Short mmCIF file of C-alpha atoms in Angstrom, two decimals:
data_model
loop_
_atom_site.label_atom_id
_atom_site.label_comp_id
_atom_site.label_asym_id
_atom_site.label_seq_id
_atom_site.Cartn_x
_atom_site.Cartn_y
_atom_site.Cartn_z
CA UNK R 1 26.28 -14.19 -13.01
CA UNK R 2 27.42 -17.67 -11.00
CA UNK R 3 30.77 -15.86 -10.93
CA UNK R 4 29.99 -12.51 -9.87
CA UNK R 5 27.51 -13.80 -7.07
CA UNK R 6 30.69 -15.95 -5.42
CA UNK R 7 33.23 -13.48 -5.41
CA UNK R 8 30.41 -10.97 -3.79
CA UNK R 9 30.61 -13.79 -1.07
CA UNK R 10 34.09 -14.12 -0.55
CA UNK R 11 33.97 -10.17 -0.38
CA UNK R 12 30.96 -10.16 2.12
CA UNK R 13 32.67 -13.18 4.44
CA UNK R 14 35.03 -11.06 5.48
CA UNK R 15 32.55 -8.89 7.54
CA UNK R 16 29.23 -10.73 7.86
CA UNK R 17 28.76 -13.88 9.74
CA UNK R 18 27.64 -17.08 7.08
CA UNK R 19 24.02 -17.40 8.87
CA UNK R 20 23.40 -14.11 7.24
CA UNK R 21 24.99 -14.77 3.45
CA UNK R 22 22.32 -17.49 2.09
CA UNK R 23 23.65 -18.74 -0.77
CA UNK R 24 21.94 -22.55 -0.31
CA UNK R 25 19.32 -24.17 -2.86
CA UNK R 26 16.98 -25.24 -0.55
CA UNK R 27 17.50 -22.52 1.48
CA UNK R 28 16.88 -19.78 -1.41
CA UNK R 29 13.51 -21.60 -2.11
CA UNK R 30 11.97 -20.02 1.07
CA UNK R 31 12.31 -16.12 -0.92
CA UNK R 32 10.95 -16.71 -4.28
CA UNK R 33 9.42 -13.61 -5.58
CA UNK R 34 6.53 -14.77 -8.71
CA UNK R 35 8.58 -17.87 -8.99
CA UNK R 36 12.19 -16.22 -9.38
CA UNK R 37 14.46 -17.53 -7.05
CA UNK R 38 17.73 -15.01 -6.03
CA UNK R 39 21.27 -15.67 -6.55
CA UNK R 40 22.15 -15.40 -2.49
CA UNK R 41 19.99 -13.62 0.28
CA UNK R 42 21.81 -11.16 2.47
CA UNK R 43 20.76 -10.28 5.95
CA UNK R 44 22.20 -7.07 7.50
CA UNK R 45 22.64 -6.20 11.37
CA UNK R 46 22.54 -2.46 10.63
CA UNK R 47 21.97 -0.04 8.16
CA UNK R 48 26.14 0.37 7.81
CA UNK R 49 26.04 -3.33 6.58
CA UNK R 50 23.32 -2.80 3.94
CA UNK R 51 25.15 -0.15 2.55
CA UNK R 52 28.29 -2.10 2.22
CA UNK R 53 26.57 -5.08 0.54
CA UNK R 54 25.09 -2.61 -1.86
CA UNK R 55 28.09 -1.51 -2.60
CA UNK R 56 29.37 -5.13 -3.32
CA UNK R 57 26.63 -5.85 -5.71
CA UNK R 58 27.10 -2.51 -7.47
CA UNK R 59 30.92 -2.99 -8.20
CA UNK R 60 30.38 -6.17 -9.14
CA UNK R 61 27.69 -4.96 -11.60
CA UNK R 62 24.46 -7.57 -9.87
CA UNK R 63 21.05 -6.40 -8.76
CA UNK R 64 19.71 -5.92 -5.67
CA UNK R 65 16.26 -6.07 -4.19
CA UNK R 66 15.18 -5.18 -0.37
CA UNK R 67 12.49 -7.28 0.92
CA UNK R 68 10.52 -6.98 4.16
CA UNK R 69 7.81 -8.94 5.92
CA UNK R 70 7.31 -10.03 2.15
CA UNK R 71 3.87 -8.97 1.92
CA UNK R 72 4.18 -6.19 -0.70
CA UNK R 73 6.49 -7.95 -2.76
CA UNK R 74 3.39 -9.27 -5.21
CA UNK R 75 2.99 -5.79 -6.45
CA UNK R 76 4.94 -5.15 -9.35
CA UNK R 77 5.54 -6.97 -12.74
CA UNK R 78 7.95 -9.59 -13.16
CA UNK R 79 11.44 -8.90 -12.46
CA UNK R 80 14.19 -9.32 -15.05
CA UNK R 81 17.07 -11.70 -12.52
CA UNK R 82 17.09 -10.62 -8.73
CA UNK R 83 21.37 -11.43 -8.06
CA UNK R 84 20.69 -10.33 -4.32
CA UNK R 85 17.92 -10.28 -1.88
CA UNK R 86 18.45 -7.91 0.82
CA UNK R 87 16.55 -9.11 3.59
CA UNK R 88 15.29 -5.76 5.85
CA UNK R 89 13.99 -8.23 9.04
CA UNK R 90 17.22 -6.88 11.26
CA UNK R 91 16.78 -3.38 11.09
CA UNK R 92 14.34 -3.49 13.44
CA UNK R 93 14.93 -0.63 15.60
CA UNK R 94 13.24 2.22 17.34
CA UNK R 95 15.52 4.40 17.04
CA UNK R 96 13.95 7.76 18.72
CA UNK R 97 10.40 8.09 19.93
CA UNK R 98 9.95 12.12 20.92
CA UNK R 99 6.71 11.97 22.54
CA UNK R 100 6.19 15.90 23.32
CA UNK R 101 6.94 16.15 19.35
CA UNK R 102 4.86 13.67 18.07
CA UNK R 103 7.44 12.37 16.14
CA UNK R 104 9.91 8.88 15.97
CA UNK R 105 12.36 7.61 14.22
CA UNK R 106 12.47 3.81 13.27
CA UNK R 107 14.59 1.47 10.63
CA UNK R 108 13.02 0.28 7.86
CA UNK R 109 12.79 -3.61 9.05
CA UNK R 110 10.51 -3.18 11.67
CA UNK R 111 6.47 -4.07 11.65
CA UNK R 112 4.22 -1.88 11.44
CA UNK R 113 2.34 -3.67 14.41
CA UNK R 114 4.99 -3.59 16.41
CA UNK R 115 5.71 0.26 16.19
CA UNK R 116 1.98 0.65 16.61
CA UNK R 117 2.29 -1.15 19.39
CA UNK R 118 5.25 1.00 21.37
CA UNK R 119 3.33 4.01 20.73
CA UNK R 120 0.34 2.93 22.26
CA UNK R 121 1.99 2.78 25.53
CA UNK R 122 2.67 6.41 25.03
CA UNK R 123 -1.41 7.54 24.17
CA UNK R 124 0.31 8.13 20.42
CA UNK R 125 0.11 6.41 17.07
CA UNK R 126 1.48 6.37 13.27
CA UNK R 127 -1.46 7.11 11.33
CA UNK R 128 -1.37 4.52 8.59
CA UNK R 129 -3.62 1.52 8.32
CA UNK R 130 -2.44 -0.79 5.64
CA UNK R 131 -3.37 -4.69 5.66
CA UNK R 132 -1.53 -6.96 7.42
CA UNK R 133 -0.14 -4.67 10.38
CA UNK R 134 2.00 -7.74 11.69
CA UNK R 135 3.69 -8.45 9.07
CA UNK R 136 4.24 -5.47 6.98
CA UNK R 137 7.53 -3.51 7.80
CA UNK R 138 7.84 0.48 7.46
CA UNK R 139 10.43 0.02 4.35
CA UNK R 140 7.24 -2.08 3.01
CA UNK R 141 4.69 0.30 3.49
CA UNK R 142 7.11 2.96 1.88
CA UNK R 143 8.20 1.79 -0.76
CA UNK R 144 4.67 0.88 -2.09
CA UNK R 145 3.20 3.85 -0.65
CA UNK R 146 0.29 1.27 0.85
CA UNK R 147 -2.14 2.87 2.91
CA UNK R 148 -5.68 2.12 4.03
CA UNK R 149 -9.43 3.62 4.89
CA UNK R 150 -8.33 5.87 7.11
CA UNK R 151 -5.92 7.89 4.24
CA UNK R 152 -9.54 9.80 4.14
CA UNK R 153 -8.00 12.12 7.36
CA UNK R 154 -4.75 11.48 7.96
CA UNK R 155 -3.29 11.11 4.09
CA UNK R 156 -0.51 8.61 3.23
CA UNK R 157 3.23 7.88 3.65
CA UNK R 158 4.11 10.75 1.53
CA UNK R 159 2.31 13.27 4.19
CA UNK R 160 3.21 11.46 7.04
CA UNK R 161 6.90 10.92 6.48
CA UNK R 162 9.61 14.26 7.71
CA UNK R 163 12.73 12.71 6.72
CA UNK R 164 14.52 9.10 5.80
CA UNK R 165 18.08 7.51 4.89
CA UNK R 166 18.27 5.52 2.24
CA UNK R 167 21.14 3.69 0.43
CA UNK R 168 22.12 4.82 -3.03
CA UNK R 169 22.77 2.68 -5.60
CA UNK R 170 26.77 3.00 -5.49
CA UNK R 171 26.27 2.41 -1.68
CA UNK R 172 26.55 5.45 -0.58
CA UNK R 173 23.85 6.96 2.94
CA UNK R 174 21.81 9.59 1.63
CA UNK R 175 19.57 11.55 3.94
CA UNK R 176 16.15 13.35 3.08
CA UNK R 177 14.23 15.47 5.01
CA UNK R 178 14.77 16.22 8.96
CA UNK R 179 13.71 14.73 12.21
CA UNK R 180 11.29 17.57 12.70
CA UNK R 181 7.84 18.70 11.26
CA UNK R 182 8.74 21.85 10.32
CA UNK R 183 11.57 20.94 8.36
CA UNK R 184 10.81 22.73 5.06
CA UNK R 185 14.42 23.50 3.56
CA UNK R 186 15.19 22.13 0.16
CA UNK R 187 13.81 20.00 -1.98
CA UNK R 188 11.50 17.20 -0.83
CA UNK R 189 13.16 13.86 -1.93
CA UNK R 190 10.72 11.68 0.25
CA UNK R 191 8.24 11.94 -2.05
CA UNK R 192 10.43 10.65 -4.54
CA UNK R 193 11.80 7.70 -2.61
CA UNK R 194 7.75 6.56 -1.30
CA UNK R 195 5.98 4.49 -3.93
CA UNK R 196 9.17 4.44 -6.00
CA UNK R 197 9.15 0.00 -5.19
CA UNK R 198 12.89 0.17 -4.48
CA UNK R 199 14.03 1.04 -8.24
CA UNK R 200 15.73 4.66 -6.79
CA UNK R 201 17.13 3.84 -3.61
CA UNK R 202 16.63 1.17 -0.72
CA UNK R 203 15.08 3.26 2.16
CA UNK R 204 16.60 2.15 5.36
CA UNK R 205 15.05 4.90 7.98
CA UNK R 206 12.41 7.07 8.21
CA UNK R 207 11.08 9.74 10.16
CA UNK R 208 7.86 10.20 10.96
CA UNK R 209 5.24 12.96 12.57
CA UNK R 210 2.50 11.03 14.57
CA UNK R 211 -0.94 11.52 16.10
CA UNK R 212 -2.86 11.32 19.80
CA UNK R 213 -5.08 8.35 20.38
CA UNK R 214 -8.18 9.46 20.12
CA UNK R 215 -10.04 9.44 23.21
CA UNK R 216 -12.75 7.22 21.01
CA UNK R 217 -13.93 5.68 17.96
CA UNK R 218 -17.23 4.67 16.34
CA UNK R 219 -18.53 3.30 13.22
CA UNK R 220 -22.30 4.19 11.39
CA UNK R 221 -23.34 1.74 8.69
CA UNK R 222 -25.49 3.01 5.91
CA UNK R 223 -26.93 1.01 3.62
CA UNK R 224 -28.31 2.47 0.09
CA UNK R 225 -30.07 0.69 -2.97
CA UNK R 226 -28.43 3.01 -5.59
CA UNK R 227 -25.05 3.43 -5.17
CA UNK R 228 -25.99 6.61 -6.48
CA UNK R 229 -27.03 7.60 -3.54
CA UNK R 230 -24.41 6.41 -1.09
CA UNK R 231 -21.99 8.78 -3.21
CA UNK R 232 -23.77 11.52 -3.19
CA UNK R 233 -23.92 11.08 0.82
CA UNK R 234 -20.18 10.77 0.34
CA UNK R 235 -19.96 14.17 -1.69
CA UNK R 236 -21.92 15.99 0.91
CA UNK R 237 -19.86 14.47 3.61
CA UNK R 238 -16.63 15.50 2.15
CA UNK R 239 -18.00 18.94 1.12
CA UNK R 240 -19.64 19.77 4.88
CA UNK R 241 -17.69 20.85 8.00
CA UNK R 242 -17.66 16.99 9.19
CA UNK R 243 -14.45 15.06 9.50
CA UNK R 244 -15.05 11.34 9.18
CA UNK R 245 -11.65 9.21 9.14
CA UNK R 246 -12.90 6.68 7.09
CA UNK R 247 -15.76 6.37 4.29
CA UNK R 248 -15.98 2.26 2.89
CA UNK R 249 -18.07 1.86 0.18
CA UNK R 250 -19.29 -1.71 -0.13
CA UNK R 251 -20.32 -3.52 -2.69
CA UNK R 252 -23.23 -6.71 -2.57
CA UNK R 253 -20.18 -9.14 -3.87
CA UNK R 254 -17.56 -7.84 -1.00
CA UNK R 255 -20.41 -8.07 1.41
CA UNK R 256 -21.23 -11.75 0.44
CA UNK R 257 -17.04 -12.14 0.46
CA UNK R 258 -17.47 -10.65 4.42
CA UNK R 259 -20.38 -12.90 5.58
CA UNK R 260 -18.52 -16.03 4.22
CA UNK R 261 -14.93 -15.35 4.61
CA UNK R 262 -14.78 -13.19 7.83
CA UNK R 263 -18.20 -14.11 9.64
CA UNK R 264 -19.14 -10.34 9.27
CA UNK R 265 -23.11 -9.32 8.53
CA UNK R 266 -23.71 -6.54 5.96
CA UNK R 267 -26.60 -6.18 3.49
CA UNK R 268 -25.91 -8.78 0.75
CA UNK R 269 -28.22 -6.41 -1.30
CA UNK R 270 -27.48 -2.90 -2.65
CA UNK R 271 -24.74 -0.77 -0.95
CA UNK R 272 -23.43 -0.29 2.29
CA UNK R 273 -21.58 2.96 3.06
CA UNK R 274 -18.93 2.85 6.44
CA UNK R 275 -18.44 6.06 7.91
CA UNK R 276 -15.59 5.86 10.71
CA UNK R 277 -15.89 8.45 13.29
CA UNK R 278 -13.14 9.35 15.87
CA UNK R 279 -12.68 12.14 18.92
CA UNK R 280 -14.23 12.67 22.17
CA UNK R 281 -17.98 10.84 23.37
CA UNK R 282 -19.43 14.15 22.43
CA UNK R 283 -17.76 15.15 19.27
CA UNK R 284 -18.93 11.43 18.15
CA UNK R 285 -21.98 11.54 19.10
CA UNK R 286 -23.02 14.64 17.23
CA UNK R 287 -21.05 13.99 13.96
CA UNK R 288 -22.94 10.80 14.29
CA UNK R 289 -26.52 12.53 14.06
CA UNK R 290 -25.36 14.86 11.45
CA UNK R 291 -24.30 12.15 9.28
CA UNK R 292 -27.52 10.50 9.87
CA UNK R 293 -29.24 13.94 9.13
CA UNK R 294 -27.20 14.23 5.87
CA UNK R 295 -27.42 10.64 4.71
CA UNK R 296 -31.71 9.93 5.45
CA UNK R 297 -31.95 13.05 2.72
CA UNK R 298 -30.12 10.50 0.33
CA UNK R 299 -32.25 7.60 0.88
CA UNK R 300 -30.12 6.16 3.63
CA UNK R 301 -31.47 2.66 4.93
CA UNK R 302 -30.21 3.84 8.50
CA UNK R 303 -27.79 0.70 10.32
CA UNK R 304 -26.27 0.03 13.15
CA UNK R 305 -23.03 1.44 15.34
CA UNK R 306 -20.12 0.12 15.74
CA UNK R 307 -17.01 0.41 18.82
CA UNK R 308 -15.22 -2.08 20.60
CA UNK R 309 -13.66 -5.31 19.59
CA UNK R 310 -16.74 -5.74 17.09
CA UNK R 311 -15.70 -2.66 15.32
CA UNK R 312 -11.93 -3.65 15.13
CA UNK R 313 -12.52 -6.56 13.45
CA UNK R 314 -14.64 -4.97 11.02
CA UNK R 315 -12.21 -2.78 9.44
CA UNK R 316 -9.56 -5.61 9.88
CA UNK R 317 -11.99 -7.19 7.66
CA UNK R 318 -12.31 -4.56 5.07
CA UNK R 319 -8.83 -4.17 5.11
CA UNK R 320 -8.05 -7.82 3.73
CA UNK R 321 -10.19 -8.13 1.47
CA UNK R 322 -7.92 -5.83 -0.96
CA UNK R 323 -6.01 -8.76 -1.06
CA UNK R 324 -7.39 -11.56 -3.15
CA UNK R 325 -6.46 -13.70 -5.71
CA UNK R 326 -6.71 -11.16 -8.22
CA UNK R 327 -7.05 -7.41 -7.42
CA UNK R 328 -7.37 -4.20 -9.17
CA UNK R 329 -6.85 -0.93 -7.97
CA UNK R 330 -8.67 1.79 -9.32
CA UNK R 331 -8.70 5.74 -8.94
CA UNK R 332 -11.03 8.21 -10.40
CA UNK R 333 -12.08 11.46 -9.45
CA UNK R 334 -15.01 11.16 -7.29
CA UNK R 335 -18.02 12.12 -9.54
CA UNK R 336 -16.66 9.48 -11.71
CA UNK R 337 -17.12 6.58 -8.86
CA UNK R 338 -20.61 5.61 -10.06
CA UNK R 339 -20.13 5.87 -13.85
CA UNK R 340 -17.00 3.94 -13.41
CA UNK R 341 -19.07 1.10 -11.03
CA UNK R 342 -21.73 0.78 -13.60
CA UNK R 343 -19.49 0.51 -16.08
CA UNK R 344 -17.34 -2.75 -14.75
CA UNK R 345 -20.70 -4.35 -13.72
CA UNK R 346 -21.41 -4.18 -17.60
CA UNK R 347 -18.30 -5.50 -18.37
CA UNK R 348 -18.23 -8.47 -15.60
CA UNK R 349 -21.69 -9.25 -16.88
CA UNK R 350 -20.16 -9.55 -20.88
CA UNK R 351 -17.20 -11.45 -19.76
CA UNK R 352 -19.57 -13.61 -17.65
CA UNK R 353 -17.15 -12.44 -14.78
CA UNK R 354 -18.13 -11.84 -10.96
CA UNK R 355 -16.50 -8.58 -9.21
CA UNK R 356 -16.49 -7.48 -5.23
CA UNK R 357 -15.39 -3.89 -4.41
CA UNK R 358 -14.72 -1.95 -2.23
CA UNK R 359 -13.68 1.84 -2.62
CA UNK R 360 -12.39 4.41 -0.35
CA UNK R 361 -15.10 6.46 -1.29
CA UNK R 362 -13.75 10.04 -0.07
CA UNK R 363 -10.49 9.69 -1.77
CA UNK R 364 -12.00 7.91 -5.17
CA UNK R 365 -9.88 4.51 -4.48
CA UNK R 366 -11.50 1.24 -5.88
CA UNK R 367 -10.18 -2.05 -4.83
CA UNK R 368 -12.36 -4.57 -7.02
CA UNK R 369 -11.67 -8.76 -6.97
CA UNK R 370 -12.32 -10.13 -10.31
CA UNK R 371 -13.65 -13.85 -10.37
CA UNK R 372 -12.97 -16.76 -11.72
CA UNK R 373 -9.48 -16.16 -10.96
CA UNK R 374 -8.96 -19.03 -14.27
CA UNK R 375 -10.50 -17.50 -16.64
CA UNK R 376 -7.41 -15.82 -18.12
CA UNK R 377 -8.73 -14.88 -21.51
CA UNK R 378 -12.13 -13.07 -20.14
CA UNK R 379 -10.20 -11.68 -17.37
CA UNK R 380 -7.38 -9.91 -20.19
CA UNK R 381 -10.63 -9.03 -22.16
CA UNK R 382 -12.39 -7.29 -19.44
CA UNK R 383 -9.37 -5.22 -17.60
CA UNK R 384 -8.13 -4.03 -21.38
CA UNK R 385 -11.55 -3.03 -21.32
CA UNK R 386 -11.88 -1.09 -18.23
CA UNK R 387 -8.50 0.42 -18.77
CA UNK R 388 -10.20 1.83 -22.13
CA UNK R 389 -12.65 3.70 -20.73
CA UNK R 390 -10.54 4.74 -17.71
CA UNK R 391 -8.69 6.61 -20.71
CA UNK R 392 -11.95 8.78 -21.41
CA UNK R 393 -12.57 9.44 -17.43
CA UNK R 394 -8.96 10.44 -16.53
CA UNK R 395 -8.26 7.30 -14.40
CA UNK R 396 -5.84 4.71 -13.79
CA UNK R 397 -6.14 1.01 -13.00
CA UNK R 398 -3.23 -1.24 -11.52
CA UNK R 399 -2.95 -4.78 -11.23
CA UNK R 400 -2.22 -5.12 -7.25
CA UNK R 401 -2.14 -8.66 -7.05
CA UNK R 402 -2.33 -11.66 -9.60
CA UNK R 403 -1.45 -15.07 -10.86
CA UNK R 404 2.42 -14.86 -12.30
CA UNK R 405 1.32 -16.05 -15.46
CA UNK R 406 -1.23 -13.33 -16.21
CA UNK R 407 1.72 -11.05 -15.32
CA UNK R 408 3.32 -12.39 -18.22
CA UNK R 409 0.75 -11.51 -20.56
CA UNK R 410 -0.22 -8.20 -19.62
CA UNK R 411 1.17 -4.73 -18.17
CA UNK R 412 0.38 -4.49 -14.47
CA UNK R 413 0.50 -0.82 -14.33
CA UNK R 414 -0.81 0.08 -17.51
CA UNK R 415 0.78 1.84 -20.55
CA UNK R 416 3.07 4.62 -19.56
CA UNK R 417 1.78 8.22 -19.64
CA UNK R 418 3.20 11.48 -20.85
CA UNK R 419 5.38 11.91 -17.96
CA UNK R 420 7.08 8.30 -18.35
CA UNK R 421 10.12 10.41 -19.85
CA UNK R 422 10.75 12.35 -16.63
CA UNK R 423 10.64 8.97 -14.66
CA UNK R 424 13.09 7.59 -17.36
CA UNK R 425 15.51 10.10 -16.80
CA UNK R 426 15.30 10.17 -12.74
CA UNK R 427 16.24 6.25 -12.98
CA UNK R 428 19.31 6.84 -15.41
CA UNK R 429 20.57 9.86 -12.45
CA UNK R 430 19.93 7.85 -9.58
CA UNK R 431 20.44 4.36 -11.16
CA UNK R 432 22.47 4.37 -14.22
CA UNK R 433 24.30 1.35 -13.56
CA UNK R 434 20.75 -0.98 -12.76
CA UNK R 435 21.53 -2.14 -9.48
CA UNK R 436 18.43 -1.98 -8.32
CA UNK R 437 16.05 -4.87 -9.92
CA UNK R 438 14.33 -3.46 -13.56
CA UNK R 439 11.17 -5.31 -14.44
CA UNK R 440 8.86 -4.54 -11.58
CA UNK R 441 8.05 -1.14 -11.68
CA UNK R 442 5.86 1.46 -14.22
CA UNK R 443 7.35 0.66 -18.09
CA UNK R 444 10.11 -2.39 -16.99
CA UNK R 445 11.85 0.76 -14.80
#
């Protein structure tokens, strides 16, 4: 592909400066993605010049992949060659911010911190809390779909999201979706484009509806013996007329992980149950007794409140730790939470493995850190395992982060399901050439 790649320079000289065509050794070895170095990094200006360079690579039959901050680009298995990086960091725009609307438009390279923190300004915010605001841009968060706690209230990309561009595979602008909330005519391609990793399309712009500051914010911490009970203080929670933003469910090994790692103090015994509470003073303060009502009828060990800087860093610190060495993420229906926990103690405890979790308990989401991060064989063992008996309870567990070389010797998705076919078939129409990277997505898609 030596060949290919330099005439895709000589065609991209012509209309972008060399600072932004890195085609350099040395230089290349600063964007390795699990090892694999690309053929030449592009950088585009605007979303005009992305297109163009994807229409480059596609004539001259390379792949492309779109990278960010950087900080998603561990999820995914191991890509089959990556010809051209194209480097999102430019597009860095606010494009609209409609303030009366509650709605913006912004290109795909900027932060995620640094939208947050224009909106501020304006009492407003986007309502998604992934790790690693500063560094992780929209087109990021997007195409992985990553969220965080407070998905509980305000849901995920794919409900937050009213319309994006995104560049086609022959190069070609597509536009999904509108710039306002009620835009409900035809078919809803966003969906398709969020959590798709870049193998349909390389978004580019989104729109988005936001959300008021709330006036404040606190946090209760519960702590339980059984996690039995903390759930079923979740399942009453989600089933009553309350409407916490976020409900963490820690484990003893995550809490150990926060005392040592972050300088944060939770129980290092039993359970500890984080219910995040926003609104007025008053509205706070009586969702706060209920939930103490609701939870001393499960055994609650009652804790402390949270606001303020001390709260912040709290959920900055449950927020990182779903990103260790090696992470699984798990979903289950929630009456399957506990059967689910038990079950991967038992397993840790055959493999002679340590685990720390930590689950968005109202949305039955499981982030779990498997230790030693070196014990390769015991580690295979235990998540074939887990994935086993996720078969009988109608779950599914994916390999968020990991070594490269245990990404060589297992699937970091999981075997493909019954509607792999469909997925098959929506790569060949929007794809058929394979411009953008195969390897890294569901089935080598």
């Amino acid at each position: 592909m030596i060949g290919e790649i330099t005439t895709l320079v000589h065609t991209l000289q012509q209309t972008l400066p060399p600072a932004r065509l890195i085609t350099d050794l040395d230089a290349l070895r600063g964007y390795p993605i699990d090892g694999l170095l690309p053929g030449l990094v592009t950088i585009p200006n605007t979303v005009e010049e992305a297109a163009q360079i994807i229409a480059a690579a596609h004539e001259q039959h390379l792949t492309v992949m779109a990278r960010g901050g950087g900080s998603q680009t561990n999820l995914g298995g191991l890509a089959e060659r990556i010809d051209v990086l194209l480097q999102t960091t430019r597009l860095d725009s606010l494009l609209e911010h409609e303030g009366p609307d509650l709605t913006c438009q912004v290109e795909a390279g900027i932060t995620l911190a640094t939208l947050q923190e224009h909106l501020r300004t304006q009492g407003q915010r986007l309502s998604l809390d992934p790790p690693g605001a500063s560094e992780t841009t929209i087109g990021g968060i997007l195409a992985t779909n990553a969220s965080g706690p407070k998905r509980l209230r305000y849901g995920t990309a794919r409900d937050l999201v009213i319309g994006m561009r995104v560049v086609q595979a022959d190069g070609e602008i597509a536009r999904s979706g509108g710039r306002v909330v009620k835009n409900v005519a035809g078919y809803d391609l966003n969906k398709l484009y969020i959590g798709s990793l870049g193998t349909l399309g390389i978004i580019v712009e989104a729109n988005f509806k936001l959300h008021p500051l709330p006036q404040s914010e606190r946090t209760l911490l519960l702590s339980y013996a059984r996690v039995e009970d903390a759930m079923q203080t979740v399942i009453k929670l989600m089933g009553s007329l309350l409407t916490p933003s976020a409900l963490e469910l820690i484990d003893t090994g995550a809490a150990n992980d926060m005392a040592d790692l972050f300088g944060v103090s939770l129980p290092t015994s039993g359970y500890t149950l984080a219910v995040n509470v926003e609104g007025s003073r008053a509205t706070i303060a009586r969702q706060i007794e209920e939930t103490r009502s609701l939870a001393r009828q499960e055994h609650a060990l009652l804790g402390e409140e949270m606001e303020g800087p001390e709260q912040d860093h709290f959920w900055d610190t449950v927020r990182e730790h779903t990103q260790g060495t090696l992470t699984c993420k798990t979903s289950v229906l929630l009456t399957q939470v506990v059967p689910y926990l038990t079950m991967l103690q038992e397993i840790c405890n055959r493999y002679q493995l340590e685990s720390a979790s930590i689950a968005h308990a109202g949305n039955g989401v499981i982030y779990t850190e498997l230790r030693p991060g070196d014990a390769t064989s015991r580690l295979l063992a235990a998540i074939t395992e887990l994935r086993r008996y996720l078969d009988v309870l109608g779950g599914v567990l994916v390999i968020e982060r990991c070594p490269v070389e245990m990404k060589r010797l297992l699937s970091i998705w999981g075997e493909p399901k019954g509607d792999f076919r469909m997925m098959q078939s929506l790569k060949q129409q929007f794809d058929p050439q394979g411009t953008f990277v195969r390897g890294r997505f569901l089935g080598g898609l």
